[in-house]
Coordinates of C-alpha atoms in Angstrom, one line a residue:
Chain A
M1369 CA -16.3 40.5 -27.0
M1370 CA -13.9 42.7 -25.0
T1371 CA -16.0 42.4 -21.8
N1372 CA -15.4 38.6 -22.0
L1373 CA -11.6 39.1 -22.2
L1374 CA -11.1 38.1 -18.6
L1375 CA -12.5 34.6 -19.4
F1376 CA -9.9 34.0 -22.2
P1377 CA -7.1 32.8 -19.9
I1378 CA -9.5 30.1 -18.6
I1379 CA -11.2 29.2 -21.9
I1380 CA -8.2 29.0 -24.2
P1381 CA -6.3 26.3 -22.3
F1382 CA -9.6 24.4 -21.7
F1383 CA -10.5 24.5 -25.4
F1384 CA -7.1 23.4 -26.6
A1385 CA -7.0 20.6 -23.9
M1386 CA -10.2 19.2 -25.3
I1387 CA -8.8 19.3 -28.9
L1388 CA -5.6 17.7 -27.8
M1389 CA -7.4 14.8 -26.2
L1390 CA -8.6 13.6 -29.6
F1391 CA -5.1 12.6 -30.9
P1392 CA -3.0 11.5 -27.9
K1393 CA -0.5 9.5 -30.0
K1394 CA 0.6 12.2 -32.4
I1395 CA 3.4 13.7 -30.2
Y1396 CA 4.5 16.5 -32.5
A1397 CA 0.9 17.7 -32.9
Q1398 CA 0.5 17.6 -29.1
R1399 CA 3.6 19.7 -28.6
V1400 CA 2.6 22.3 -31.2
G1401 CA -0.9 22.4 -29.8
A1402 CA 0.3 22.9 -26.2
L1403 CA 2.6 25.7 -27.2
L1404 CA -0.1 27.3 -29.3
A1405 CA -2.5 27.2 -26.4
L1406 CA -0.1 28.6 -24.0
G1407 CA 1.1 31.3 -26.4
S1408 CA -2.5 32.5 -27.0
T1409 CA -3.2 32.4 -23.3
L1410 CA -0.1 34.5 -22.7
I1411 CA -1.3 37.1 -25.3
A1412 CA -4.8 37.1 -23.7
S1413 CA -3.3 37.6 -20.2
V1414 CA -1.0 40.4 -21.3
T1415 CA -3.9 42.2 -23.0
L1416 CA -6.0 41.7 -19.9
L1417 CA -3.2 43.1 -17.7
Y1418 CA -3.1 46.2 -19.9
K1419 CA -6.9 46.5 -19.7
V1420 CA -6.9 46.1 -15.9
K1421 CA -4.1 48.7 -15.6
T1422 CA -5.9 51.3 -17.7
D1423 CA -9.6 50.7 -16.9
G1424 CA -9.5 49.3 -13.4
I1425 CA -11.0 46.0 -12.1
Q1426 CA -12.7 43.9 -14.7
A1427 CA -15.8 42.0 -13.6
I1428 CA -18.6 40.2 -15.4
T1429 CA -21.4 38.1 -14.1
L1430 CA -22.0 35.1 -16.4
G1431 CA -25.3 34.9 -18.2
S1432 CA -26.2 38.5 -17.7
W1433 CA -27.7 37.8 -14.3
P1434 CA -27.5 40.7 -11.9
A1435 CA -24.4 40.4 -9.7
P1436 CA -25.1 38.4 -6.6
F1437 CA -27.3 35.9 -8.4
G1438 CA -25.0 34.7 -11.2
I1439 CA -21.4 33.6 -11.0
S1440 CA -19.1 36.6 -11.1
M1441 CA -15.7 36.5 -12.6
V1442 CA -13.4 39.2 -11.3
S1443 CA -10.0 40.2 -12.6
D1444 CA -8.2 42.7 -10.4
M1445 CA -4.5 43.4 -10.5
L1446 CA -3.6 40.6 -8.1
S1447 CA -5.4 37.9 -10.0
I1448 CA -4.2 39.0 -13.4
L1449 CA -0.6 39.1 -12.3
L1450 CA -0.9 35.6 -10.9
V1451 CA -2.7 34.4 -14.1
L1452 CA 0.1 35.9 -16.2
S1453 CA 2.9 34.3 -14.1
S1454 CA 1.2 30.9 -14.1
T1455 CA 0.9 31.0 -17.8
V1456 CA 4.6 31.9 -18.1
I1457 CA 5.6 29.0 -15.9
A1458 CA 3.4 26.6 -17.8
I1459 CA 5.2 27.7 -21.1
F1460 CA 8.6 27.0 -19.6
V1461 CA 7.5 23.7 -18.1
V1462 CA 6.1 22.5 -21.4
W1463 CA 9.3 23.6 -23.2
Y1464 CA 11.4 21.7 -20.7
S1465 CA 9.1 18.7 -21.0
F1466 CA 10.0 18.3 -24.7
S1467 CA 13.4 16.9 -23.9
S1468 CA 12.8 15.4 -20.5
I1469 CA 9.4 13.8 -19.9
G1470 CA 9.7 11.0 -22.5
K1471 CA 7.5 9.7 -25.3
A1472 CA 5.5 7.3 -23.2
R1473 CA 4.1 10.0 -20.9
E1474 CA 3.7 12.5 -23.8
S1475 CA 1.5 10.1 -25.7
F1476 CA -0.7 9.6 -22.6
F1477 CA -2.5 12.9 -22.1
Y1478 CA 0.4 14.7 -20.5
Y1479 CA -0.1 18.0 -22.3
P1480 CA -3.9 18.0 -21.9
G1481 CA -3.3 17.4 -18.2
I1482 CA -1.1 20.5 -18.0
L1483 CA -3.6 22.6 -19.9
F1484 CA -6.5 21.5 -17.7
M1485 CA -4.4 22.3 -14.7
L1486 CA -3.8 25.8 -16.0
T1487 CA -7.5 26.1 -16.6
G1488 CA -8.1 25.3 -13.0
V1489 CA -5.4 27.6 -11.7
N1490 CA -6.4 30.5 -13.8
G1491 CA -10.0 30.0 -12.9
A1492 CA -9.3 29.8 -9.2
F1493 CA -7.4 33.1 -9.5
T1494 CA -10.2 34.8 -11.5
T1495 CA -13.4 33.6 -9.9
G1496 CA -15.5 35.9 -7.7
D1497 CA -17.7 33.1 -6.3
I1498 CA -16.7 30.9 -3.4
F1499 CA -18.3 27.7 -4.6
N1500 CA -17.0 28.3 -8.1
M1501 CA -13.6 28.6 -6.5
F1502 CA -14.2 25.1 -5.0
V1503 CA -15.0 23.8 -8.5
F1504 CA -11.9 25.3 -10.0
F1505 CA -9.8 23.9 -7.1
E1506 CA -11.2 20.5 -8.1
V1507 CA -10.4 21.0 -11.7
L1508 CA -6.8 21.8 -10.9
L1509 CA -6.5 19.0 -8.3
M1510 CA -8.0 16.4 -10.6
S1511 CA -5.4 17.3 -13.3
S1512 CA -2.7 17.2 -10.7
Y1513 CA -3.8 13.7 -9.7
L1514 CA -3.3 12.7 -13.3
L1515 CA 0.1 14.4 -13.5
I1516 CA 1.4 13.1 -10.2
V1517 CA 0.6 9.5 -11.0
L1518 CA 1.3 9.5 -14.8
G1519 CA 3.9 6.9 -15.6
G1520 CA 2.9 4.6 -12.7
E1521 CA 6.3 4.1 -11.1
K1522 CA 6.1 2.5 -7.6
V1523 CA 7.1 5.7 -5.8
Q1524 CA 4.5 7.7 -7.7
L1525 CA 1.7 5.2 -6.9
R1526 CA 2.7 5.2 -3.2
E1527 CA 2.9 8.9 -2.8
S1528 CA -0.1 9.9 -4.9
I1529 CA -2.4 7.9 -2.7
K1530 CA -1.4 10.1 0.2
Y1531 CA -1.6 13.2 -1.9
I1532 CA -5.1 12.4 -3.1
L1533 CA -6.3 11.4 0.3
V1534 CA -5.2 14.7 1.9
N1535 CA -6.8 16.7 -0.9
V1536 CA -10.1 14.7 -0.7
I1537 CA -10.2 15.5 3.0
S1538 CA -9.4 19.2 2.4
S1539 CA -12.0 19.4 -0.4
A1540 CA -14.7 17.9 1.9
L1541 CA -13.6 20.5 4.5
F1542 CA -14.0 23.2 1.9
V1543 CA -17.5 22.1 1.1
I1544 CA -18.3 22.0 4.9
T1545 CA -17.0 25.5 5.4
V1546 CA -18.9 26.9 2.4
A1547 CA -22.0 25.3 3.9
Y1548 CA -21.5 27.0 7.2
L1549 CA -20.8 30.3 5.5
Y1550 CA -23.9 30.0 3.4
S1551 CA -26.0 29.3 6.4
V1552 CA -24.8 32.5 8.1
V1553 CA -24.7 35.0 5.2
G1554 CA -27.0 33.3 2.6
T1555 CA -24.9 34.1 -0.4
L1556 CA -22.0 32.7 -2.3
N1557 CA -20.8 35.7 -4.3
M1558 CA -17.5 36.9 -2.7
A1559 CA -18.2 40.6 -2.9
D1560 CA -21.7 40.0 -1.5
I1561 CA -20.3 37.9 1.3
S1562 CA -17.9 40.7 2.2
V1563 CA -20.8 43.2 2.4
K1564 CA -23.0 40.8 4.5
I1565 CA -20.1 40.0 6.9
A1566 CA -19.5 43.8 7.4
Q1567 CA -23.2 44.3 8.0
I1568 CA -23.4 41.7 10.8
N1569 CA -20.1 42.9 12.2
Q1570 CA -18.3 39.6 12.2
P1571 CA -19.8 37.6 15.1
G1572 CA -18.0 34.7 16.7
I1573 CA -19.3 32.2 14.1
I1574 CA -17.6 34.1 11.3
T1575 CA -14.3 34.0 13.1
V1576 CA -14.7 30.2 13.4
I1577 CA -15.4 30.1 9.6
A1578 CA -12.3 32.2 9.1
V1579 CA -10.2 29.6 10.9
L1580 CA -11.9 26.8 9.0
F1581 CA -10.9 28.6 5.7
L1582 CA -7.4 28.8 7.1
L1583 CA -7.4 25.1 7.6
V1584 CA -8.8 24.4 4.1
F1585 CA -6.5 26.6 2.2
G1586 CA -3.6 25.9 4.6
L1587 CA -3.9 22.2 3.6
K1588 CA -3.6 23.3 -0.1
G1589 CA -0.9 25.8 0.5
A1590 CA 1.1 23.9 3.1
I1591 CA 1.3 26.1 6.1
F1592 CA 2.8 24.9 9.4
P1593 CA 0.8 22.1 11.0
L1594 CA -0.7 21.1 7.6
F1595 CA 2.4 20.8 5.4
F1596 CA 3.3 17.2 6.3
W1597 CA 2.0 15.7 3.0
L1598 CA 3.9 18.0 0.7
P1599 CA 7.6 17.0 0.8
S1600 CA 7.3 13.3 0.0
S1601 CA 4.4 13.8 -2.5
Y1602 CA 6.2 16.4 -4.5
A1603 CA 9.4 14.4 -4.6
A1604 CA 7.6 11.6 -6.5
P1605 CA 6.6 12.9 -9.9
P1606 CA 9.2 13.8 -12.7
I1607 CA 10.9 17.1 -12.7
P1608 CA 8.7 19.2 -15.0
V1609 CA 5.6 18.1 -13.1
L1610 CA 7.4 18.9 -9.8
A1611 CA 8.3 22.4 -11.2
L1612 CA 4.7 23.0 -12.2
F1613 CA 3.4 21.9 -8.8
G1614 CA 6.0 23.7 -6.8
A1615 CA 5.5 26.9 -8.6
L1616 CA 1.7 27.0 -8.9
L1617 CA -0.3 24.7 -6.6
T1618 CA 0.6 25.9 -3.2
K1619 CA 0.4 29.5 -4.5
V1620 CA -3.3 28.9 -5.2
G1621 CA -3.9 28.1 -1.6
V1622 CA -1.8 31.2 -0.6
Y1623 CA -3.9 33.4 -3.0
A1624 CA -7.1 32.0 -1.5
I1625 CA -6.0 32.8 2.0
M1626 CA -4.9 36.3 1.0
R1627 CA -8.2 36.9 -0.8
T1628 CA -10.5 35.7 2.0
Y1629 CA -8.5 37.4 4.7
T1630 CA -8.5 40.7 3.0
L1631 CA -12.0 40.6 1.6
F1632 CA -14.1 38.7 4.1
F1633 CA -12.6 38.5 7.5
T1634 CA -11.3 42.0 8.2
L1635 CA -13.2 42.9 11.4
D1636 CA -11.7 40.6 14.0
Q1637 CA -8.0 41.0 12.9
S1638 CA -6.6 40.8 16.4
F1639 CA -7.6 37.2 16.4
T1640 CA -7.6 35.9 12.8
H1641 CA -4.6 37.8 11.5
E1642 CA -2.6 37.2 14.7
L1643 CA -3.3 33.5 14.2
L1644 CA -2.2 33.7 10.6
M1645 CA 1.0 35.5 11.6
I1646 CA 1.9 32.9 14.2
L1647 CA 1.3 30.1 11.8
S1648 CA 3.3 31.7 9.1
I1649 CA 6.3 32.2 11.4
L1650 CA 6.1 28.6 12.5
T1651 CA 5.8 27.6 8.8
I1652 CA 9.1 29.5 8.1
V1653 CA 10.8 27.7 11.0
A1654 CA 9.6 24.3 9.9
G1655 CA 10.6 24.9 6.3
C1656 CA 14.1 26.1 7.5
I1657 CA 14.6 22.9 9.5
G1658 CA 13.6 20.8 6.6
A1659 CA 15.7 22.7 4.1
L1660 CA 18.9 22.2 6.1
A1661 CA 18.1 18.6 7.1
Y1662 CA 18.3 16.9 3.7
F1663 CA 21.0 15.9 1.3
D1664 CA 18.5 15.4 -1.5
V1665 CA 18.3 18.4 -3.9
K1666 CA 14.6 17.9 -4.6
K1667 CA 13.8 17.9 -0.9
I1668 CA 15.9 21.1 -0.2
I1669 CA 14.0 23.1 -2.8
I1670 CA 10.7 21.6 -1.7
Y1671 CA 11.2 22.8 1.8
N1672 CA 12.1 26.2 0.4
I1673 CA 8.5 26.3 -1.1
I1674 CA 7.3 26.0 2.5
I1675 CA 9.5 28.8 3.7
A1676 CA 8.3 31.0 0.9
V1677 CA 4.6 30.3 1.8
G1678 CA 5.4 31.4 5.3
V1679 CA 7.0 34.6 4.2
I1680 CA 4.2 35.5 1.8
L1681 CA 1.5 34.8 4.5
F1682 CA 3.4 36.8 7.1
G1683 CA 3.2 39.8 4.7
A1684 CA -0.5 39.1 4.2
S1685 CA -1.1 39.0 7.9
Q1686 CA 0.3 42.5 8.6
M1687 CA -2.5 44.2 6.6
N1688 CA -0.6 47.4 5.8
E1689 CA 0.2 48.7 2.4
A1690 CA 4.0 48.0 2.5
S1691 CA 3.6 44.4 3.6
L1692 CA 0.7 43.5 1.2
M1693 CA 2.7 45.0 -1.7
G1694 CA 5.7 43.0 -0.6
S1695 CA 3.6 39.9 -0.5
V1696 CA 2.5 40.3 -4.0
F1697 CA 6.0 41.1 -5.1
Y1698 CA 7.3 38.0 -3.3
L1699 CA 4.4 35.8 -4.6
I1700 CA 5.2 36.5 -8.2
H1701 CA 9.0 36.2 -7.6
D1702 CA 8.5 32.9 -5.9
I1703 CA 6.5 31.5 -8.7
L1704 CA 9.2 32.4 -11.2
I1705 CA 12.2 31.5 -9.1
K1706 CA 10.8 28.1 -7.9
G1707 CA 10.0 27.2 -11.5
A1708 CA 13.6 28.1 -12.5
L1709 CA 15.2 26.3 -9.6
F1710 CA 13.3 23.1 -10.1
L1711 CA 14.2 23.1 -13.8
L1712 CA 17.9 23.7 -12.9
I1713 CA 18.1 20.9 -10.4
G1714 CA 16.3 18.8 -13.0
V1715 CA 19.3 19.5 -15.3
I1716 CA 21.7 18.6 -12.5
I1717 CA 19.8 15.4 -11.8
A1718 CA 19.8 14.5 -15.5
I1719 CA 23.6 15.0 -15.6
T1720 CA 24.6 13.2 -12.4
G1721 CA 21.8 10.6 -12.5
T1722 CA 21.2 11.0 -8.8
S1723 CA 19.5 13.5 -6.5
D1724 CA 21.8 12.8 -3.6
L1725 CA 24.2 15.6 -3.0
R1726 CA 26.9 13.4 -1.5
K1727 CA 27.2 11.5 -4.8
M1728 CA 27.8 14.7 -6.8
G1729 CA 30.8 16.9 -7.3
G1730 CA 32.9 19.0 -9.7
L1731 CA 30.2 19.8 -12.2
I1732 CA 31.6 23.4 -12.7
R1733 CA 34.4 21.9 -14.9
S1734 CA 32.2 20.3 -17.4
Y1735 CA 29.1 22.6 -17.1
P1736 CA 30.3 26.1 -16.1
M1737 CA 27.3 27.9 -17.6
L1738 CA 24.9 25.7 -15.6
G1739 CA 26.9 26.4 -12.4
W1740 CA 26.8 30.2 -12.7
T1741 CA 23.1 30.2 -13.7
Y1742 CA 22.3 28.2 -10.7
L1743 CA 24.3 30.6 -8.5
I1744 CA 22.3 33.5 -9.8
A1745 CA 19.0 31.7 -9.2
A1746 CA 20.2 30.8 -5.7
F1747 CA 21.1 34.4 -4.9
G1748 CA 17.8 35.5 -6.4
L1749 CA 15.9 33.1 -4.1
A1750 CA 17.8 34.4 -1.0
G1751 CA 17.0 38.0 -1.9
I1752 CA 20.4 39.5 -2.7
P1753 CA 19.8 43.1 -3.8
P1754 CA 19.6 43.5 -7.6
L1755 CA 17.9 40.2 -7.9
S1756 CA 14.2 39.4 -7.7
G1757 CA 13.7 38.2 -4.1
F1758 CA 15.0 41.5 -2.6
V1759 CA 12.2 44.0 -3.0
G1760 CA 9.4 41.7 -1.8
K1761 CA 11.2 40.7 1.3
L1762 CA 12.3 44.3 2.0
L1763 CA 8.7 45.5 1.8
I1764 CA 7.4 42.6 3.9
V1765 CA 10.0 43.4 6.6
Q1766 CA 9.2 47.1 6.4
G1767 CA 5.5 46.3 6.8
G1768 CA 6.4 44.1 9.8
F1769 CA 8.3 46.8 11.5
E1770 CA 5.5 49.3 10.7
A1771 CA 3.0 47.0 12.4
E1772 CA 5.5 46.6 15.3
N1773 CA 6.0 42.9 14.9
L1774 CA 9.7 43.1 15.5
W1775 CA 10.2 39.4 16.1
G1776 CA 8.3 38.3 13.0
S1777 CA 10.5 40.5 10.8
I1778 CA 13.6 39.2 12.4
F1779 CA 12.5 35.7 11.7
I1780 CA 12.0 36.6 8.0
L1781 CA 15.5 38.1 7.8
A1782 CA 17.0 35.1 9.6
S1783 CA 15.2 32.7 7.3
S1784 CA 16.9 34.4 4.3
L1785 CA 20.2 33.3 5.7
V1786 CA 19.0 29.7 6.1
V1787 CA 17.6 29.8 2.5
L1788 CA 20.9 31.0 1.2
L1789 CA 22.8 28.4 3.2
S1790 CA 20.5 25.6 1.9
V1791 CA 20.8 26.4 -1.7
M1792 CA 24.5 27.2 -1.5
R1793 CA 25.0 23.7 -0.1
I1794 CA 23.7 22.4 -3.4
F1795 CA 26.2 24.7 -5.2
I1796 CA 29.1 23.7 -3.1
Y1797 CA 28.4 20.0 -3.2
A1798 CA 27.4 19.6 -6.8
F1799 CA 29.7 22.1 -8.5
W1800 CA 32.8 22.3 -6.4
G1801 CA 34.8 19.4 -5.0
E1802 CA 36.2 16.3 -6.6
P1803 CA 34.6 15.5 -10.0
V1804 CA 32.6 12.3 -10.0
E1805 CA 31.8 10.0 -12.9
I1806 CA 29.1 11.6 -14.9
T1807 CA 27.3 10.6 -18.1
L1808 CA 27.9 13.5 -20.5
L1809 CA 24.5 14.4 -22.1
T1810 CA 24.4 14.9 -25.8
K1811 CA 24.6 18.5 -26.9
K1812 CA 21.0 18.6 -28.1
H1813 CA 19.6 17.0 -25.0
Y1814 CA 21.5 19.3 -22.7
R1815 CA 20.5 22.4 -24.7
G1816 CA 16.9 21.3 -24.6
L1817 CA 17.0 21.0 -20.9
F1818 CA 19.1 24.0 -20.0
T1819 CA 17.8 26.7 -22.3
P1820 CA 14.3 26.9 -20.7
A1821 CA 15.9 27.1 -17.3
L1822 CA 18.3 29.8 -18.4
V1823 CA 15.6 31.9 -20.0
L1824 CA 13.4 31.6 -16.8
V1825 CA 16.3 32.7 -14.6
G1826 CA 16.8 35.6 -17.1
I1827 CA 13.2 36.6 -16.6
S1828 CA 13.5 36.5 -12.8
V1829 CA 16.6 38.7 -13.0
L1830 CA 14.7 41.2 -15.2
Y1831 CA 11.9 41.0 -12.6
G1832 CA 14.3 42.0 -9.9
V1833 CA 16.2 44.7 -11.9
G1834 CA 13.0 46.2 -13.3
S1835 CA 11.1 46.2 -10.0
E1836 CA 10.9 50.0 -10.1
W1837 CA 8.9 49.7 -13.3
L1838 CA 6.6 47.1 -11.7
V1839 CA 5.7 49.2 -8.6
P1840 CA 2.5 50.8 -10.1
Y1841 CA 1.2 47.3 -10.8
M1842 CA 2.0 46.0 -7.4
N1843 CA 0.6 49.1 -5.9
D1844 CA -2.8 48.5 -7.6
A1845 CA -2.8 44.9 -6.4
A1846 CA -2.1 45.9 -2.8
N1847 CA -4.7 48.7 -3.0
V1848 CA -7.5 46.4 -3.8
M1849 CA -6.6 44.2 -0.9
I1850 CA -6.4 47.2 1.5
N1851 CA -9.7 48.8 0.2
P1852 CA -12.0 45.9 -0.6
S1853 CA -14.7 48.5 -1.4
Q1854 CA -13.2 48.8 -4.9
Y1855 CA -13.6 45.1 -5.5
I1856 CA -17.2 45.2 -4.1
Q1857 CA -18.0 48.2 -6.2
A1858 CA -16.6 46.6 -9.4
V1859 CA -18.7 43.4 -8.8
L1860 CA -22.0 44.7 -7.4
G1861 CA -21.6 48.0 -9.3
G1862 CA -24.4 50.4 -9.7
S1863 CA -27.0 47.7 -9.4
Chain B
M879 CA -35.3 18.5 12.4
E880 CA -32.0 20.3 11.8
I881 CA -30.7 19.1 15.2
V882 CA -31.4 15.5 14.3
M883 CA -29.6 16.0 10.9
C884 CA -26.6 17.6 12.7
F885 CA -26.3 14.5 14.9
V886 CA -26.5 12.2 11.9
I887 CA -23.9 14.2 10.1
G888 CA -21.7 14.3 13.1
F889 CA -21.9 10.6 13.4
L890 CA -21.0 10.2 9.7
F891 CA -17.9 12.4 10.2
M892 CA -16.9 10.4 13.2
A893 CA -17.1 7.2 11.3
A894 CA -15.3 8.7 8.4
V895 CA -12.4 9.9 10.6
Y896 CA -12.2 6.6 12.3
L897 CA -12.1 4.7 9.0
M898 CA -9.6 7.1 7.4
L899 CA -7.2 6.5 10.3
S900 CA -7.1 2.7 9.8
K901 CA -4.4 0.8 8.0
S902 CA -6.3 -0.8 5.1
L903 CA -6.5 1.3 2.0
L904 CA -10.0 0.1 1.2
R905 CA -11.3 1.2 4.6
I906 CA -9.8 4.6 4.0
I907 CA -11.7 4.9 0.7
I908 CA -14.9 3.9 2.4
G909 CA -14.1 6.6 4.9
T910 CA -13.8 9.3 2.2
G911 CA -17.2 8.1 0.9
L912 CA -18.8 8.6 4.3
L913 CA -17.0 12.0 4.6
S914 CA -18.5 13.3 1.3
H915 CA -21.9 12.0 2.4
G916 CA -21.6 13.9 5.6
A917 CA -20.5 17.1 3.7
H918 CA -23.4 16.8 1.2
L919 CA -26.0 16.3 3.9
L920 CA -24.4 19.3 5.8
I921 CA -25.0 21.6 2.8
L922 CA -28.6 20.4 2.6
T923 CA -29.1 21.0 6.3
M924 CA -27.3 24.3 6.4
G925 CA -29.5 25.6 3.6
G926 CA -32.4 25.1 5.9
L927 CA -34.9 22.2 5.8
D928 CA -38.0 24.4 5.5
G929 CA -40.1 24.7 2.3
S930 CA -42.8 22.3 1.6
S931 CA -42.5 21.5 -2.1
P932 CA -39.6 20.7 -4.4
P933 CA -38.1 23.7 -6.2
V934 CA -40.0 23.2 -9.5
V935 CA -42.2 26.1 -10.6
S936 CA -45.7 24.9 -10.5
P937 CA -49.0 26.8 -10.3
G938 CA -50.5 27.6 -6.9
V939 CA -47.3 26.8 -5.0
T940 CA -45.6 29.5 -3.0
D941 CA -43.5 27.6 -0.4
Y942 CA -40.5 26.1 -2.2
A943 CA -37.4 24.5 -0.7
D944 CA -34.1 26.5 -1.2
P945 CA -32.9 25.4 -4.7
L946 CA -29.3 26.7 -4.3
P947 CA -28.0 24.0 -1.8
Q948 CA -29.4 21.3 -4.0
A949 CA -27.5 22.6 -7.0
L950 CA -24.3 22.8 -4.9
I951 CA -24.8 19.2 -3.7
L952 CA -25.3 18.0 -7.2
T953 CA -22.0 19.6 -8.2
A954 CA -20.2 18.2 -5.2
I955 CA -21.6 14.7 -5.8
V956 CA -20.3 14.4 -9.3
I957 CA -17.0 15.8 -8.3
S958 CA -16.5 13.4 -5.4
F959 CA -17.8 10.6 -7.7
G960 CA -15.0 11.4 -10.2
V961 CA -12.4 11.6 -7.5
T962 CA -13.6 8.4 -5.8
A963 CA -13.5 6.5 -9.2
F964 CA -9.9 7.7 -9.8
F965 CA -8.9 6.8 -6.2
L966 CA -10.4 3.3 -6.5
V967 CA -8.5 2.6 -9.7
L968 CA -5.4 4.0 -8.2
A969 CA -5.8 1.7 -5.2
Y970 CA -6.3 -1.3 -7.5
R971 CA -3.1 -0.3 -9.5
S972 CA -1.0 0.1 -6.4
Y973 CA -2.3 -3.2 -5.1
Q974 CA -1.0 -4.8 -8.3
E975 CA 2.3 -2.9 -8.3
L976 CA 3.2 -2.7 -4.6
G977 CA 1.5 -6.0 -3.6
T978 CA 0.0 -4.5 -0.4
D979 CA -2.9 -2.5 0.8
N980 CA -1.4 -1.8 4.2
M981 CA -0.7 1.9 4.6
N982 CA 2.0 1.1 7.2
L983 CA 4.0 -0.6 4.5
M984 CA 3.8 2.3 2.1
R985 CA 5.9 4.6 4.3
G986 CA 9.4 5.9 3.8
T987 CA 11.3 7.6 1.1
E988 CA 14.0 6.4 -1.3
D989 CA 16.9 7.8 0.8
D990 CA 15.8 6.1 4.0
D991 CA 17.6 2.9 3.1

């Protein structure tokens, strides 16, 4: 029973999603069911976090097959932290959806879609088998196809075609890459692959496969030359879906890059990790340009996703303890704060009825609370000290200096200023200035939209203030990435 | 034998890329079909084409084909089948709603005008 604990965050949402598909029209039952599912997933994840903290890495191989032959599921500190934060985001998105998504969507498999997506996300974070990771990617992508097109507005149809096409191509590329890797090492278990690659001492073909993996996961995670699909696709769906995508989907690609680059491809770092570093810096630059170029609030935050992906991957490419720990800190921070920011701009869009900054103004008079909450979230995103973005970026920059990548670290620091400028522009345009005509929301509707965003910003503030308390967890997560032998030991064990 | 298969797969990828760069949505979907055929054949080839009998345990046989790539292909086939079905219905819906299947006319964002 307890050895199967690490499967619970995958099975619970899956199970509830199946049940909820039976009665799509009963909206209240759908809402209660979705909350129940996410609540029990949260409990399971917290229990699992506690277990991983006390007993070390949890690993089982399904069906009692010995390790490289069955499918292994592995929960180390990195993956359980990500599972926990995805579940938290899903809870807030569902809560926010109650008052924003509308009955038509709710009665058409909206909540099962979210739960299936969480199944895929949690599975991709937990799996220890490369082909199983492909399958979980497809689970989350298939549900994201549903969520992005649900409602069938013209812009959704138009953009989801591109989104699906890009993901079909990257999935085919994933299959191709797995085929190459299988022909070289002859195994699919990630721990076993790591051992085999170390044995053959990473010949050129493995480096080629490393770059192919970077292409595959870079397409999912929107790194520099491969991010072109993301801005317009993410602008199409309604706000709660956008918050879910923005907070989770690219992070799965980022996690996969971090996992493969710290577990598999560690022997030719002067090429692979150098390439990753250059691409991540270019990603930051591209994101910064986009974040400043638009007057559309959605687009500004969407380009901030791309910047954050660059920052996290820069930390991952440095491969020292400080930078990896910083990456994990920043990854969790970014999941929380992007969720919060998307929910907040969702409230702003609901009030003003537009996403164009030039048509907004003076909101601080009618909605002061919203304004100050947004300001705190904006400062948190930029990394102003007591708030959540600070520690992660500090550690990443420190790691960059330790690895003597002076320019990369300077780019990170400069990008923070651009991030701050881009989100402050929203504050200045929307909250200051001449008040414009707005439709006052009803108290109940406003509270339903604003409370989840407020609580999520509160959590991100706690995350920043309590970072001292989180250090042992982050330390464990970084440790596994630095010493993959722990991971291999946990999976292949004494066998 | 593997060399021949590699050329065939390369040709499939070439055709897929060519079709996916075209304007008509239906040609793009045909391209994704060819791409997944290529990927599936590649798994089979990369698993090795040796082994004389199918991977079903039967008495007196010792030389089996590698069963793992076949299981991977089976998984990948049903997944790409599901995605293709969704994609085709989406193409149909967007043809109804947008009145075009020309990808060039599906460009732009709301704030361009």
